[in-house]
mmCIF file of C-alpha atoms in Angstrom:
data_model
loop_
_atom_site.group_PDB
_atom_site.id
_atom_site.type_symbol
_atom_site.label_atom_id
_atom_site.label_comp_id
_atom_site.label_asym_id
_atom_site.label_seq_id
_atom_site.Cartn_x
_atom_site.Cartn_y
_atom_site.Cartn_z
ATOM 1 C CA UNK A 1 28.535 13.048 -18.864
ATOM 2 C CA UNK A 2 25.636 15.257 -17.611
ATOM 3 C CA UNK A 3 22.728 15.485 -15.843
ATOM 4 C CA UNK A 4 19.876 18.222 -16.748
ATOM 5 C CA UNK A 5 17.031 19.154 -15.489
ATOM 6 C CA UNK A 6 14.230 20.056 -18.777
ATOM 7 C CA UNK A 7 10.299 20.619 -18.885
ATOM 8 C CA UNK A 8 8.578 17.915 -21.305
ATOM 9 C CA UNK A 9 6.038 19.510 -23.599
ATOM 10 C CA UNK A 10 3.113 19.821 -20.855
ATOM 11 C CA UNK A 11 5.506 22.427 -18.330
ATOM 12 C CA UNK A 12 6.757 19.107 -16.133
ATOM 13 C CA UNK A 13 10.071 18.568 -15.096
ATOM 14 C CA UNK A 14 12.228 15.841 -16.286
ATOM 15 C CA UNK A 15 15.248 14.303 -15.958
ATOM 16 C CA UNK A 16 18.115 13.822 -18.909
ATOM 17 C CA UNK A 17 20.982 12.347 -18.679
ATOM 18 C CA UNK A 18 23.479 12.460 -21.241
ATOM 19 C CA UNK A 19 26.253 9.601 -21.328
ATOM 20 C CA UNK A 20 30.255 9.792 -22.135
ATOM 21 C CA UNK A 21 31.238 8.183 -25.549
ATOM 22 C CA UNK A 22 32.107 5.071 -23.618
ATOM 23 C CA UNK A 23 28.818 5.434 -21.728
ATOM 24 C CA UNK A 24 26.964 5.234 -25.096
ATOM 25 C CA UNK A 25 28.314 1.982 -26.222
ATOM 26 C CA UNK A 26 27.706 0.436 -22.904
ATOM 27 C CA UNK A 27 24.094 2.007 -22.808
ATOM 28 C CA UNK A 28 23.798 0.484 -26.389
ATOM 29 C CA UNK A 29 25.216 -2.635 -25.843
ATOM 30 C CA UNK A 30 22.624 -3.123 -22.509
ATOM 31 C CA UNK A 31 19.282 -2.036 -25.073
ATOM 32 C CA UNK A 32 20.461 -4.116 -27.900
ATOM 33 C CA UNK A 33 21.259 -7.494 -25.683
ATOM 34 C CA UNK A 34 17.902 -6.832 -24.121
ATOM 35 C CA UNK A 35 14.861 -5.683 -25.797
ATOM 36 C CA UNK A 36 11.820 -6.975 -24.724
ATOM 37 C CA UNK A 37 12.986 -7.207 -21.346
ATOM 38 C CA UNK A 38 12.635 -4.589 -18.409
ATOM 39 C CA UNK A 39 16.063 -2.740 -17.853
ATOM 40 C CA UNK A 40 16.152 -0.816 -14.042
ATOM 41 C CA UNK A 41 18.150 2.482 -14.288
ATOM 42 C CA UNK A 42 19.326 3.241 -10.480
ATOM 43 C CA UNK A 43 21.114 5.935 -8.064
ATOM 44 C CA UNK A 44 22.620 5.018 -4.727
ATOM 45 C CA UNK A 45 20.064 2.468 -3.285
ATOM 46 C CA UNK A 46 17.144 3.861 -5.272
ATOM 47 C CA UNK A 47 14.993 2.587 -8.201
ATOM 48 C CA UNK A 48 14.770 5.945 -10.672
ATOM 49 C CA UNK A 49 13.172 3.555 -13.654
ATOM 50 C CA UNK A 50 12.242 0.366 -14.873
ATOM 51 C CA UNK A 51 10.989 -0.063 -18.290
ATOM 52 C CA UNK A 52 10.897 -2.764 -21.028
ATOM 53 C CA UNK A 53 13.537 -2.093 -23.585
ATOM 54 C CA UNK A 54 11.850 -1.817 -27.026
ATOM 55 C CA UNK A 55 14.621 -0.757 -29.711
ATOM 56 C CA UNK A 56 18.635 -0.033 -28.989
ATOM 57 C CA UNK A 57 19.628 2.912 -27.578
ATOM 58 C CA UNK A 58 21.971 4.310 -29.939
ATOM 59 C CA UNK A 59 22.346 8.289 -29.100
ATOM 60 C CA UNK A 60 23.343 7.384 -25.174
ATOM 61 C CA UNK A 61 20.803 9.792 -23.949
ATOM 62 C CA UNK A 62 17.756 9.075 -21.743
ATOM 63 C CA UNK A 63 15.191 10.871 -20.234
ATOM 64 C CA UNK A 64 13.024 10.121 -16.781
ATOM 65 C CA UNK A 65 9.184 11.411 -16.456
ATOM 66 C CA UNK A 66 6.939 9.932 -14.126
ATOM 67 C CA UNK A 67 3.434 11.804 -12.767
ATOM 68 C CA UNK A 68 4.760 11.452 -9.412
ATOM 69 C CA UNK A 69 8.533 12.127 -8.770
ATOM 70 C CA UNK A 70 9.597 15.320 -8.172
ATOM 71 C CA UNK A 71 12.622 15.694 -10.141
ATOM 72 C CA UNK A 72 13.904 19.060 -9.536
ATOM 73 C CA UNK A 73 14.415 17.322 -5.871
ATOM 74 C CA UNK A 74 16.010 14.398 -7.302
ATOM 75 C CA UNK A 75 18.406 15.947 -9.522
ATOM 76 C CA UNK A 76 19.389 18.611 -6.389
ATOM 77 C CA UNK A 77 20.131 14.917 -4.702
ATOM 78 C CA UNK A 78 21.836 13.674 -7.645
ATOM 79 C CA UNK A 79 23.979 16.461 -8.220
ATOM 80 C CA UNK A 80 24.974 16.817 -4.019
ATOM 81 C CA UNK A 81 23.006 20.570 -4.128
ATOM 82 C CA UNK A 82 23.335 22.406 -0.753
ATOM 83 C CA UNK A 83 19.706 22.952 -0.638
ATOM 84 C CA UNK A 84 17.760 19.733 -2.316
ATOM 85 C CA UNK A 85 14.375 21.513 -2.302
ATOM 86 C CA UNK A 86 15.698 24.778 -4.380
ATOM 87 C CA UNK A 87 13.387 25.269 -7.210
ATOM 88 C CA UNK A 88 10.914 22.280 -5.865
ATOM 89 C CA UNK A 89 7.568 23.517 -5.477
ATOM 90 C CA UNK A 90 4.693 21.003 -4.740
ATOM 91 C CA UNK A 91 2.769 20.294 -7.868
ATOM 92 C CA UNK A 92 -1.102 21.369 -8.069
ATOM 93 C CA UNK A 93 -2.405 17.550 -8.456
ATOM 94 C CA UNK A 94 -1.692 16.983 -4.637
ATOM 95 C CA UNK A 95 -4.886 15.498 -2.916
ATOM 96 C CA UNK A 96 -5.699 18.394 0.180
ATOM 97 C CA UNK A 97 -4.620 18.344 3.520
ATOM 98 C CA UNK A 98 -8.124 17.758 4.271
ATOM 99 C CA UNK A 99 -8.589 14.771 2.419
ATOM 100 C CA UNK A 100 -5.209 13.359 4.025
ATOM 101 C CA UNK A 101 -6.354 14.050 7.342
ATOM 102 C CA UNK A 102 -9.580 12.504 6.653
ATOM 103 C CA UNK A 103 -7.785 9.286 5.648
ATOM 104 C CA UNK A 104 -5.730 9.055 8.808
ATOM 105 C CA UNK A 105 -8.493 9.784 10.867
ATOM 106 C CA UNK A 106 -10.548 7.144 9.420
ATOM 107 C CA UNK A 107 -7.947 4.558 9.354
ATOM 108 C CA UNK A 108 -7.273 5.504 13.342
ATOM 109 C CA UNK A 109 -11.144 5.010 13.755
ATOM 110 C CA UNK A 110 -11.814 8.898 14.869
ATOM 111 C CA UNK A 111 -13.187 11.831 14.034
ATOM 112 C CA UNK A 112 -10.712 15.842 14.357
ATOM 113 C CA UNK A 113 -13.161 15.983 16.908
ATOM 114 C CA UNK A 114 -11.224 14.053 18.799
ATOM 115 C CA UNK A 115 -7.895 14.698 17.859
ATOM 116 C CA UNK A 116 -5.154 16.740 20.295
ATOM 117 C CA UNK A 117 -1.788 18.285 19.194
ATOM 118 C CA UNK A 118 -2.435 18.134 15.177
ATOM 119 C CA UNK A 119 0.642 18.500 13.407
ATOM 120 C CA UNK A 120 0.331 18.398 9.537
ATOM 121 C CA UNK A 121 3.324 18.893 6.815
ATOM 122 C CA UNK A 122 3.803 18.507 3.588
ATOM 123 C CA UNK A 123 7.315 17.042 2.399
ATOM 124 C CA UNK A 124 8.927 15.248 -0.110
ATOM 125 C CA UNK A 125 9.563 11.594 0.066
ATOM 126 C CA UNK A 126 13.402 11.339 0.265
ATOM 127 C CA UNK A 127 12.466 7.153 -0.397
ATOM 128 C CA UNK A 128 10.737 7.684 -3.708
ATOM 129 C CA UNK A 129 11.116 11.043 -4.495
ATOM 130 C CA UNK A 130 7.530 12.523 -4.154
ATOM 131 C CA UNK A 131 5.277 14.158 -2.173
ATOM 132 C CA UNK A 132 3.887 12.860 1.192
ATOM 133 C CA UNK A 133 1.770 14.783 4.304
ATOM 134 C CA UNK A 134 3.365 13.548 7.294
ATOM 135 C CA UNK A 135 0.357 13.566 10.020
ATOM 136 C CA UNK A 136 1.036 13.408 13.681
ATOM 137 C CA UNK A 137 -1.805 13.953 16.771
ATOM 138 C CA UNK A 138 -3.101 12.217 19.831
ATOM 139 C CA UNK A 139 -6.469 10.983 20.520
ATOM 140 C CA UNK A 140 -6.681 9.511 24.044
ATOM 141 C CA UNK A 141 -3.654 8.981 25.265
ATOM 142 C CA UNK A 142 -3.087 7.393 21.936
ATOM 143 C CA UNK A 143 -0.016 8.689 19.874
ATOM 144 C CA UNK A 144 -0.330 8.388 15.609
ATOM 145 C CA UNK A 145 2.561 8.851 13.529
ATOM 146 C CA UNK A 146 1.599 8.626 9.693
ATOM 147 C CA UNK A 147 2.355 9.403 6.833
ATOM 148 C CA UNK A 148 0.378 9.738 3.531
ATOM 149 C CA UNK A 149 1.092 9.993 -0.479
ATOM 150 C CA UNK A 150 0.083 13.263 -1.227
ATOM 151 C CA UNK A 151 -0.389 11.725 -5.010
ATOM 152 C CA UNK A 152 -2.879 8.845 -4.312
ATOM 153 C CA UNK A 153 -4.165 9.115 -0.827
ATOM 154 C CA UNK A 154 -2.141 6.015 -0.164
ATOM 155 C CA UNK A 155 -1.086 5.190 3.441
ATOM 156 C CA UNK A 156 2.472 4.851 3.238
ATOM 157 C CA UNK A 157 2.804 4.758 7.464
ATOM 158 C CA UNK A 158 0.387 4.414 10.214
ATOM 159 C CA UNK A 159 2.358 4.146 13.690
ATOM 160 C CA UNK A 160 0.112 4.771 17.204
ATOM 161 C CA UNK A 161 1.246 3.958 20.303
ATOM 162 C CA UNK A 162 -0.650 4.618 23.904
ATOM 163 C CA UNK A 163 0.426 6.663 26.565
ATOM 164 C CA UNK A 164 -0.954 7.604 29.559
ATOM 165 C CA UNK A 165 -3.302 5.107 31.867
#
């Protein structure tokens, strides 16, 4: 029936969705044939939740929190909003640019030193709906593409390829 976008009790944006009648009973029917057993919730080709069903869902509303999606972007997607990053702003648990960099540069075995034509931006992660630096340079004739969560540290890509000689 609806979508909504509400802050939990610590400020953080979550998602609600509210089902038709006929959504209830199906939503229902699912919990009650399966508790104890994980139950996937799912938009277009993504994965917005998977969690073990421990009682019946009998009001036909559920809500979506996790520490890392950005749900203000995912409900702009979800709705079809013009402009998917209005009202997204980057949380304040992001690791730094720095520290980003610094993984990158380690992985690619160098130091900034080193590095030409440093590119660095911070964007969500259309795949999983979070926050990723996407970190491009060159260090001898060597061209890295990667990408890092901006949550964990985590490298999500690490592309180089060489140019030159």
């Amino acid at each position: 029936e609806k979508i909504s976008l509400e802050p939990d009790e610590n400020g953080k944006k979550t998602l609600t969705f509210t089902t038709t009648e006929e959504g209830k009973t199906l939503l229902y029917n699912a919990t009650n044939e399966n508790i104890g057993k994980i139950i996937s919730v799912g938009a277009d080709k993504y994965l917005l939740s998977a969690a073990m069903v421990m009682a019946p869902n009998e009001i036909g509303v559920f809500t979506l929190n996790h520490q890392f999606v950005d749900y203000a972007y995912l409900y702009n997607y979800l709705t079809d909003a013009e402009d998917k990053m209005n009202g997204v702003t980057p949380p304040n648990d992001l690791i730094s640019e720095d520290t980003a960099k610094n993984k990158v540069f380690e992985h690619a075995n160098t130091t900034v030193d080193k590095v030409e034509g440093l590119s660095v931006e911070l964007k969500i992660d259309e795949d999983h709906f979070d926050w990723k630096y996407c970190i491009n340079f060159t260090v001898n004739g060597n061209v890295y593409l990667t990408e890092v969560n901006a949550h964990t540290g985590g490298i999500i890509k690490f592309w180089a390829e060489h140019y030159g000689d």
